[in-house]
mmCIF file of C-alpha atoms in Angstrom:
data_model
loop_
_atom_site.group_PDB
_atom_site.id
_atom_site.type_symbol
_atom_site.label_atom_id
_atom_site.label_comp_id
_atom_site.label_asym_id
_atom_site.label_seq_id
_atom_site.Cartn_x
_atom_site.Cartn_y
_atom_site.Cartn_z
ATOM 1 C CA UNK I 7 -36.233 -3.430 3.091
ATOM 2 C CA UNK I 8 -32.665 -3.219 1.995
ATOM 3 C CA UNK I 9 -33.614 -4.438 -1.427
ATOM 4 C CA UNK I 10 -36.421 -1.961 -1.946
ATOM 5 C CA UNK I 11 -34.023 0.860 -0.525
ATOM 6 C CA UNK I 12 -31.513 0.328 -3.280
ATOM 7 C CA UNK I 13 -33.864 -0.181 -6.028
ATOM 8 C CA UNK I 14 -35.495 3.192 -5.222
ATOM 9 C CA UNK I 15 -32.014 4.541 -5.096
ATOM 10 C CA UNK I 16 -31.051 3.077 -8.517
ATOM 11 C CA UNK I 17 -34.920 4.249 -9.587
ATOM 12 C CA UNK I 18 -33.704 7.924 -8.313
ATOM 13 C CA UNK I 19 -30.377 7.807 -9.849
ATOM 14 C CA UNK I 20 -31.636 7.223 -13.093
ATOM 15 C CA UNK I 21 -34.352 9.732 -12.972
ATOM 16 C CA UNK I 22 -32.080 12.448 -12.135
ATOM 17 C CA UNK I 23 -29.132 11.829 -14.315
ATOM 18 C CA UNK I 24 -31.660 12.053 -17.252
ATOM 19 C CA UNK I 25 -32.779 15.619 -16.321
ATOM 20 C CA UNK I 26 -29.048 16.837 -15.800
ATOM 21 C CA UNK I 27 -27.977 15.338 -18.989
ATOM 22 C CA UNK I 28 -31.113 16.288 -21.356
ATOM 23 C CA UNK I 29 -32.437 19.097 -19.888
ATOM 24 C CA UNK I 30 -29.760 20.732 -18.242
ATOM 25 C CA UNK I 31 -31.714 19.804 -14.585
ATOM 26 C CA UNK I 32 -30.019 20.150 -11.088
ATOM 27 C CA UNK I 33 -32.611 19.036 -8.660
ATOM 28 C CA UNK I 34 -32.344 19.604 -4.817
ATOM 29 C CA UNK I 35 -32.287 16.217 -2.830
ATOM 30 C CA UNK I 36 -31.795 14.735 0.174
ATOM 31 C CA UNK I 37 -29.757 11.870 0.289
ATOM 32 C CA UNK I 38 -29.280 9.543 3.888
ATOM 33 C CA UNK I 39 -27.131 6.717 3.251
ATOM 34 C CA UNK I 40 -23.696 5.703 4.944
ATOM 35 C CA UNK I 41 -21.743 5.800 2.294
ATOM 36 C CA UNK I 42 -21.720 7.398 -1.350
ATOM 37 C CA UNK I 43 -21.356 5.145 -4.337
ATOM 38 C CA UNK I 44 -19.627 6.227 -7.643
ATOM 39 C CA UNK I 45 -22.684 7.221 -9.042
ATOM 40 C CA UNK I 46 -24.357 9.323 -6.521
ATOM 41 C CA UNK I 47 -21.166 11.227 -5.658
ATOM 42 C CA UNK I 48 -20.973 12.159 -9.543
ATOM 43 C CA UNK I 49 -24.315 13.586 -9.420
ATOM 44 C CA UNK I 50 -23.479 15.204 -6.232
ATOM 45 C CA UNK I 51 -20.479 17.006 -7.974
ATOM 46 C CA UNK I 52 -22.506 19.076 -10.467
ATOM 47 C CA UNK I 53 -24.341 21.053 -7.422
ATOM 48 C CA UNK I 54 -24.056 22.867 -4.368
ATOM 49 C CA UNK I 55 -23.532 20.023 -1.642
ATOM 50 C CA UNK I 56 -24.274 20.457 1.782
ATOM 51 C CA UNK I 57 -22.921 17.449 3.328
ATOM 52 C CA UNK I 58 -23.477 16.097 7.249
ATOM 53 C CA UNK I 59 -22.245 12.930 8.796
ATOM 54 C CA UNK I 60 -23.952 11.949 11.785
ATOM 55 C CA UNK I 61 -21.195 9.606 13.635
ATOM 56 C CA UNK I 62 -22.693 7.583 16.468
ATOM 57 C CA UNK I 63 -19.319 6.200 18.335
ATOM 58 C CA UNK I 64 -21.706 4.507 20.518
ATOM 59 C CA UNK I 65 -21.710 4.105 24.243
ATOM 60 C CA UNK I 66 -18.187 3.573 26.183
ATOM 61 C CA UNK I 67 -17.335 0.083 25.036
ATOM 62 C CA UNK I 68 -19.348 0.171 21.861
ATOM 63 C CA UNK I 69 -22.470 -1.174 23.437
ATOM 64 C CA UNK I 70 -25.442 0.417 22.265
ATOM 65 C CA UNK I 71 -24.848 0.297 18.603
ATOM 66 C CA UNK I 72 -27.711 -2.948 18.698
ATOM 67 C CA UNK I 73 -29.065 -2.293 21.632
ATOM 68 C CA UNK I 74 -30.260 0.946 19.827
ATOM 69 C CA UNK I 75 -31.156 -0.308 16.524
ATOM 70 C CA UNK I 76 -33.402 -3.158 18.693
ATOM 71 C CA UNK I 77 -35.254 -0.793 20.816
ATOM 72 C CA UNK I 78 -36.044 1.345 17.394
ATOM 73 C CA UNK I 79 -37.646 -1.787 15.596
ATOM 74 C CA UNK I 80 -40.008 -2.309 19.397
ATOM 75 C CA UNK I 81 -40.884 0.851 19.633
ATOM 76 C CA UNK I 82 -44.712 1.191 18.376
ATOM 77 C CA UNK I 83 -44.101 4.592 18.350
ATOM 78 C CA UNK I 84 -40.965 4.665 16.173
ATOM 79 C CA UNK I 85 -40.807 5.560 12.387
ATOM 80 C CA UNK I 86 -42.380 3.576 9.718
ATOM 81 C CA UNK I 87 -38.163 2.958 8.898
ATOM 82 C CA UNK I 88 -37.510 1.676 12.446
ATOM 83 C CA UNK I 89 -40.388 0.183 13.435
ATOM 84 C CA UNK I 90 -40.358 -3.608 13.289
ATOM 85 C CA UNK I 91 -36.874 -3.449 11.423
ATOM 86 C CA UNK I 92 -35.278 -5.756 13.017
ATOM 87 C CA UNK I 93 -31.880 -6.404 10.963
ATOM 88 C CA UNK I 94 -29.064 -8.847 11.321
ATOM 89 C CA UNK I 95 -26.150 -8.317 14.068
ATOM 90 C CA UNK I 96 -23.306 -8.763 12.049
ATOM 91 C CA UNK I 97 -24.517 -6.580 9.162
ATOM 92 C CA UNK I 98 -25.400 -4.234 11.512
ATOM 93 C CA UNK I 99 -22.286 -4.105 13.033
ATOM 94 C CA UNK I 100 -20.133 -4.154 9.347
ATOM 95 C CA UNK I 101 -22.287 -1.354 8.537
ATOM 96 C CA UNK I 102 -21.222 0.907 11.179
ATOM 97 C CA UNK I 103 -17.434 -0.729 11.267
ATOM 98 C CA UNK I 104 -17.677 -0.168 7.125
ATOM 99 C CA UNK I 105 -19.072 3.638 7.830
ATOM 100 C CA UNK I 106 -15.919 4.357 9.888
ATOM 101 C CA UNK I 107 -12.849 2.911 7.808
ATOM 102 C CA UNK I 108 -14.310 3.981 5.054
ATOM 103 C CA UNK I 109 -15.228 7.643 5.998
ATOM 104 C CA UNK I 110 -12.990 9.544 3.539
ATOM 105 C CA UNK I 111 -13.947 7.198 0.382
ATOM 106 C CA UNK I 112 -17.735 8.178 0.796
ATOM 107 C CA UNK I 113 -17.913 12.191 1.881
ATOM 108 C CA UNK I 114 -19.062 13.938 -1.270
ATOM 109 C CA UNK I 115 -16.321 15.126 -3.237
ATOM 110 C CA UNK I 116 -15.232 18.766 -3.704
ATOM 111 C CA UNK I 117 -17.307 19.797 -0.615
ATOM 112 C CA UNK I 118 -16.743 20.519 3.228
ATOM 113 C CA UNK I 119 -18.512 17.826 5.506
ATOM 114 C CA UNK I 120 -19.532 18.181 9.075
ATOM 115 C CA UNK I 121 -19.266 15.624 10.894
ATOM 116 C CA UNK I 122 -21.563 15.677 14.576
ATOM 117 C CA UNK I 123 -21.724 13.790 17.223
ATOM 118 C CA UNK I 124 -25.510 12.063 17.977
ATOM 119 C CA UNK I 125 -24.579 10.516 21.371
ATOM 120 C CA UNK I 126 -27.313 12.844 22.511
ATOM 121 C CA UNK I 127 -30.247 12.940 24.058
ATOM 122 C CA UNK I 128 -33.176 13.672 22.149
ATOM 123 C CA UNK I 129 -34.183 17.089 21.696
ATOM 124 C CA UNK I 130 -30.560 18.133 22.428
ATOM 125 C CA UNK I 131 -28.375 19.546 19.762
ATOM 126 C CA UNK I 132 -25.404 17.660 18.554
ATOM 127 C CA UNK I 133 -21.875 19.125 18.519
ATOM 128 C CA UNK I 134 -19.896 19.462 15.748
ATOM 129 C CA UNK I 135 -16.442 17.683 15.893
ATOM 130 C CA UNK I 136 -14.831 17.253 13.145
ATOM 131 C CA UNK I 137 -14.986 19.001 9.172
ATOM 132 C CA UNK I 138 -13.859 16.836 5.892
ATOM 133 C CA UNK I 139 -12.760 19.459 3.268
ATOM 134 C CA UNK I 140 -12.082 17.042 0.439
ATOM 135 C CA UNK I 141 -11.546 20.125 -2.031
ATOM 136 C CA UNK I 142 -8.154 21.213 0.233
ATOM 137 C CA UNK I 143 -7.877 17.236 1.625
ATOM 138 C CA UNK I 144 -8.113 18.730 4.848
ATOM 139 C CA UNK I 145 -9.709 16.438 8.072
ATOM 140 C CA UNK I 146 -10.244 19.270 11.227
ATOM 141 C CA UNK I 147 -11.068 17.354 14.368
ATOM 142 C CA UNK I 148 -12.204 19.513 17.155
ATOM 143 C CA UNK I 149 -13.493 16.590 19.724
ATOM 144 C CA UNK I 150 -10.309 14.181 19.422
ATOM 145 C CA UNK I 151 -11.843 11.599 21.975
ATOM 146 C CA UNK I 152 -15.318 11.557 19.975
ATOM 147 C CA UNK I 153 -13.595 11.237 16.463
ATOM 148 C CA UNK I 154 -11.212 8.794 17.507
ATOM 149 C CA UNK I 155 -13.566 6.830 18.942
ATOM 150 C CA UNK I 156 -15.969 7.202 15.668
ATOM 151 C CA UNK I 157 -13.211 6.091 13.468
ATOM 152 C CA UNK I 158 -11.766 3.305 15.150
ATOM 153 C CA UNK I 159 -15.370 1.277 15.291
ATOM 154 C CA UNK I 160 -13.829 -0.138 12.222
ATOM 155 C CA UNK I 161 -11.518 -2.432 14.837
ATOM 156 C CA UNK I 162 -14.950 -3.844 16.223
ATOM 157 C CA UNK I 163 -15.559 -7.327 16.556
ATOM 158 C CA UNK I 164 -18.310 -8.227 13.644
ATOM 159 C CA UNK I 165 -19.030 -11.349 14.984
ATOM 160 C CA UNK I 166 -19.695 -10.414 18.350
ATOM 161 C CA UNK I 167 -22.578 -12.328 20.235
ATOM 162 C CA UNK I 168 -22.218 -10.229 23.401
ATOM 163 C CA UNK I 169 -21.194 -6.805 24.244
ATOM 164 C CA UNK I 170 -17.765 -8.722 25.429
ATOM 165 C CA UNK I 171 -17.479 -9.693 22.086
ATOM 166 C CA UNK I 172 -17.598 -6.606 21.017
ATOM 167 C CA UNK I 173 -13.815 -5.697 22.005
ATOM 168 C CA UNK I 174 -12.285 -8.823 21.202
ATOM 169 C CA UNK I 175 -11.062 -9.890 17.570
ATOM 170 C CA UNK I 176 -7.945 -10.672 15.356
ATOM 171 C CA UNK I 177 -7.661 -7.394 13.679
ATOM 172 C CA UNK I 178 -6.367 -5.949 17.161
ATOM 173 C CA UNK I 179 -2.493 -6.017 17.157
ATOM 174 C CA UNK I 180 -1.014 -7.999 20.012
ATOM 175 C CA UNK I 181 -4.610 -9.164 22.031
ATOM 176 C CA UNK I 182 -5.089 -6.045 22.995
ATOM 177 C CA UNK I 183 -9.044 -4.838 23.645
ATOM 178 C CA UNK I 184 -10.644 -2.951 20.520
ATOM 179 C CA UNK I 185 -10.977 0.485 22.744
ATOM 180 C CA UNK I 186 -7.076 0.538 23.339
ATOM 181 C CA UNK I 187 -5.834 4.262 23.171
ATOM 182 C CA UNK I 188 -2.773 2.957 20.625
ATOM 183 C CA UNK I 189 -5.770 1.608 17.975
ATOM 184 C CA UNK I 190 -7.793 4.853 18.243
ATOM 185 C CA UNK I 191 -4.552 6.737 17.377
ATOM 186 C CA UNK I 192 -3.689 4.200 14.620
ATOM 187 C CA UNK I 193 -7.298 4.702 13.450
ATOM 188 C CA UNK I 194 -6.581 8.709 13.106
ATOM 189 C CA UNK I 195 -3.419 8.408 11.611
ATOM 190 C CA UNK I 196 -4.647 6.298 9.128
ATOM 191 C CA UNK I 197 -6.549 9.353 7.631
ATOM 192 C CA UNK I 198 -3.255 10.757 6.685
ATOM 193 C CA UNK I 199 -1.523 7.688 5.401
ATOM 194 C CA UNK I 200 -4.323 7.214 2.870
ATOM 195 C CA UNK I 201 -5.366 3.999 0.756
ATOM 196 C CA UNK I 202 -5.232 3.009 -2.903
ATOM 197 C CA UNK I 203 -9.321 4.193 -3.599
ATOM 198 C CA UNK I 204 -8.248 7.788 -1.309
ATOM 199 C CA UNK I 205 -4.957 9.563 -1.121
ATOM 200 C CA UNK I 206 -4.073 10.852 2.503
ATOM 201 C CA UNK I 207 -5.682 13.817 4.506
ATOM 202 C CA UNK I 208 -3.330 16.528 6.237
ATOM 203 C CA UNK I 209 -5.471 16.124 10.058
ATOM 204 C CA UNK I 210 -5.370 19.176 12.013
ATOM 205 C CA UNK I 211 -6.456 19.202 15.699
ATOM 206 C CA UNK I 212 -7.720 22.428 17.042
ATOM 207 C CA UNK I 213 -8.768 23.648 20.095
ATOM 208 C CA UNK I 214 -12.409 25.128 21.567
ATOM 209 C CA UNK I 215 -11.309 27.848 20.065
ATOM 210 C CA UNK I 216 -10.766 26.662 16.741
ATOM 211 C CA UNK I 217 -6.908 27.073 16.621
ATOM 212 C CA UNK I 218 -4.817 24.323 15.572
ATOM 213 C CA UNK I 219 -1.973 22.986 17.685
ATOM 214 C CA UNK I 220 -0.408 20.270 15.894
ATOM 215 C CA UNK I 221 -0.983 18.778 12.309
ATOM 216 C CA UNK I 222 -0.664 15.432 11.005
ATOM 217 C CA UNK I 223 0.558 15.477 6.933
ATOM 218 C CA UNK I 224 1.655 12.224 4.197
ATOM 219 C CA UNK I 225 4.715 12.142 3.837
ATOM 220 C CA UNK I 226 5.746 9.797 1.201
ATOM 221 C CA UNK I 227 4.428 6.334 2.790
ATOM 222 C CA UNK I 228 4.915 7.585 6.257
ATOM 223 C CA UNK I 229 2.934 10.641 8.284
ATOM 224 C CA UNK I 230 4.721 13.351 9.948
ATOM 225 C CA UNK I 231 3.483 15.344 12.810
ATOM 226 C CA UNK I 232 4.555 18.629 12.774
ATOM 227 C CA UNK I 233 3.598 20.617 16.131
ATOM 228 C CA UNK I 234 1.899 24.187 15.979
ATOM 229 C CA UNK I 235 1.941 24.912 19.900
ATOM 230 C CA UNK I 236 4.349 22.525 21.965
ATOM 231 C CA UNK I 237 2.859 24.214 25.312
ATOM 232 C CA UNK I 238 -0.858 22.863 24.051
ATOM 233 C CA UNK I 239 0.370 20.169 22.637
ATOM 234 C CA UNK I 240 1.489 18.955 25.543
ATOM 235 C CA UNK I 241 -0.306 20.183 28.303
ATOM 236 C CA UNK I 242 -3.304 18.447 26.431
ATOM 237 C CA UNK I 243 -1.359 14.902 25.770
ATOM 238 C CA UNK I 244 -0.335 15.330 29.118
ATOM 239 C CA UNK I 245 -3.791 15.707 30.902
ATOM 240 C CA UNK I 246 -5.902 12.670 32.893
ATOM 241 C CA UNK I 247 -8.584 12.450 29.830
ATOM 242 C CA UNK I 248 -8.902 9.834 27.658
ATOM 243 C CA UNK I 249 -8.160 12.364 24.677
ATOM 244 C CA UNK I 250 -4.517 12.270 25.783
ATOM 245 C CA UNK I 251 -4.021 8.850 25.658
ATOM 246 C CA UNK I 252 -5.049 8.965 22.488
ATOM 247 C CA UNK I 253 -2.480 12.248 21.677
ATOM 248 C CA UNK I 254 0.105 10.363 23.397
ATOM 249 C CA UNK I 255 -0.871 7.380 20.997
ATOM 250 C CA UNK I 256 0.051 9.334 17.808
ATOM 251 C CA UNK I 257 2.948 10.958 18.989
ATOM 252 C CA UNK I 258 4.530 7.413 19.824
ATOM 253 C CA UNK I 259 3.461 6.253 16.765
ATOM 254 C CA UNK I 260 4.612 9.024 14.298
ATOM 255 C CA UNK I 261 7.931 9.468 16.147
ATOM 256 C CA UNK I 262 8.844 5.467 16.443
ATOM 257 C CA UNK I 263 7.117 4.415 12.907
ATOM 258 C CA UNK I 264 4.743 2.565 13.945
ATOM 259 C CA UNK I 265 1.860 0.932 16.483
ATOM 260 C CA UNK I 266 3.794 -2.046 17.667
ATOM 261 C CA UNK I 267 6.696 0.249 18.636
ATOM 262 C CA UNK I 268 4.816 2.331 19.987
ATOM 263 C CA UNK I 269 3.338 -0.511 22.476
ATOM 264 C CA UNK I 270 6.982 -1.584 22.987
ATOM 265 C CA UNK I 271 7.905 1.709 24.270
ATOM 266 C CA UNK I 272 5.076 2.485 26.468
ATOM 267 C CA UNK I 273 5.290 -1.295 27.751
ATOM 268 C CA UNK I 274 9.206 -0.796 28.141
ATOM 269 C CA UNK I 275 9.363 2.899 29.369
ATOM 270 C CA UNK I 276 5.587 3.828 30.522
ATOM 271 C CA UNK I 277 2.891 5.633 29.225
ATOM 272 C CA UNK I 278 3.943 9.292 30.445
ATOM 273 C CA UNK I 279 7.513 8.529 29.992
ATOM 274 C CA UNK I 280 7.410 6.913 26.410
ATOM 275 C CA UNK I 281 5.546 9.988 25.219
ATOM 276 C CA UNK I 282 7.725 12.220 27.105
ATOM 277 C CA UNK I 283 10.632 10.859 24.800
ATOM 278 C CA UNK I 284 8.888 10.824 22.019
ATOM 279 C CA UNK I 285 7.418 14.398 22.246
ATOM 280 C CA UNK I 286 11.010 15.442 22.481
ATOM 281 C CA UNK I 287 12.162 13.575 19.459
ATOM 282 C CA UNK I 288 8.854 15.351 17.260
ATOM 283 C CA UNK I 289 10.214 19.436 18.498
ATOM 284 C CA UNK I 290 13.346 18.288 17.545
ATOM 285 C CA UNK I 291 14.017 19.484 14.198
#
């Protein structure tokens, strides 16, 4: 199925790049795929774009990322797509680890992106918790927990023959479990510090209201936080939710330089008491 898929893209392509360039033709399509190739995001630029991610962090631990895709491909009632699809574990799981680290190279260019969360039941509507504006480079995350957790499935063990599995893997810095607070915050961060195929975001982190309280911008090789509303700020990083550990997470990190000092610390000092210092060294000016 994966062959036909991409023929029918390439089929597509091919099809509609002749009408734009001989007859002047914008069609309106629909395109589902993970990630947009070279080629599609060209054709994409000539047109109005309305552009949706649907990021499945999967279930605390990242279980349920096979589980689901098994239970689609036994389900008589599922999809002609689903049903009896039964793909391979570890490209399954590179997909979705591929989806996340590679989130900012494949959003449509010049366009605003909503991202959603699909943890949901069915019939339910999913939230929106994060925008990609790659016309202003601009990454709004709403739902910190969700996106982090979204974004640092790229730190998932490929290999993984059990849901154990799952957590463990070389690519986490000092054995530490894939769902550590310190490599969700690295995996945020890194949507500021950019790569060579995408220069860095500026990240802003807003409130239910909509209001940002701190920002995240490049700076040179290096990120700097820059703090809208210290009293948010840190009454949220402060909090018994998993969305502070990961705020306490990137203010360690930005203000010490990096993740393994910011393990150091909060190994040396403490959690609360690392950040503490650290949140004191970031309203510093």
């Amino acid at each position: 199925t994966q062959d036909v898929a991409y023929m029918v893209k390439e089929l597509v392509l091919e099809d509609l790049s002749t009408r734009s360039a001989t007859r002047g033709e914008r069609q309106n399509i629909v395109c589902d795929c993970v990630t947009l190739d070279p080629k599609m995001q060209a054709l994409l630029s000539q047109g109005k774009v309305t552009s949706v991610v649907a990021a499945y962090r999967g279930e605390p631990g990242y279980v349920g990322i096979v589980e689901r895709a098994d239970a689609r491909a036994r389900d008589p009632a599922a999809p002609a797509a689903d049903r009896g699809r039964f793909v391979n574990t570890t490209a399954l799981l590179a997909g979705h680890a591929n989806a996340s680290a590679r989130l900012l190279v494949g959003v449509p260019r010049d366009a605003v992106t909503n991202i959603y969360d699909t943890a949901v039941e069915r019939g339910e509507t999913p939230p929106q918790i994060a925008t990609v504006d790659s016309r202003q480079r601009v990454v709004s995350i709403s739902n910190l927990r969700v996106m982090s957790e979204f974004l640092n499935k790229r730190n998932i063990n490929t290999q993984a023959v059990d849901q154990v599995d799952l957590l463990l893997g070389e690519q986490n810095p000092q054995n530490t479990l894939a769902t550590h607070p310190e490599n969700k915050a690295k995996s945020v961060l890194d949507l500021a510090r950019g790569t060579a195929e995408n220069p860095g975001y500026a990240i802003r982190f807003t409130g239910e209201d909509g209001v940002p309280y701190a920002e995240v911008r490049p700076d040179g090789k290096s990120v700097r936080l820059n703090i809208l509303n210290q009293k948010a700020f840190h009454s949220r990083a402060t909090a018994n939710t998993i969305e502070a550990s990961v705020l306490r997470g990137i203010a360690r990190q930005v203000a010490l330089g990096s993740q393994e000092r910011s393990f150091d610390a909060a190994f040396a000092q403490g959690d609360m008491a690392s950040f503490q210092a650290a949140f004191q060294q970031l309203r510093t000016p």
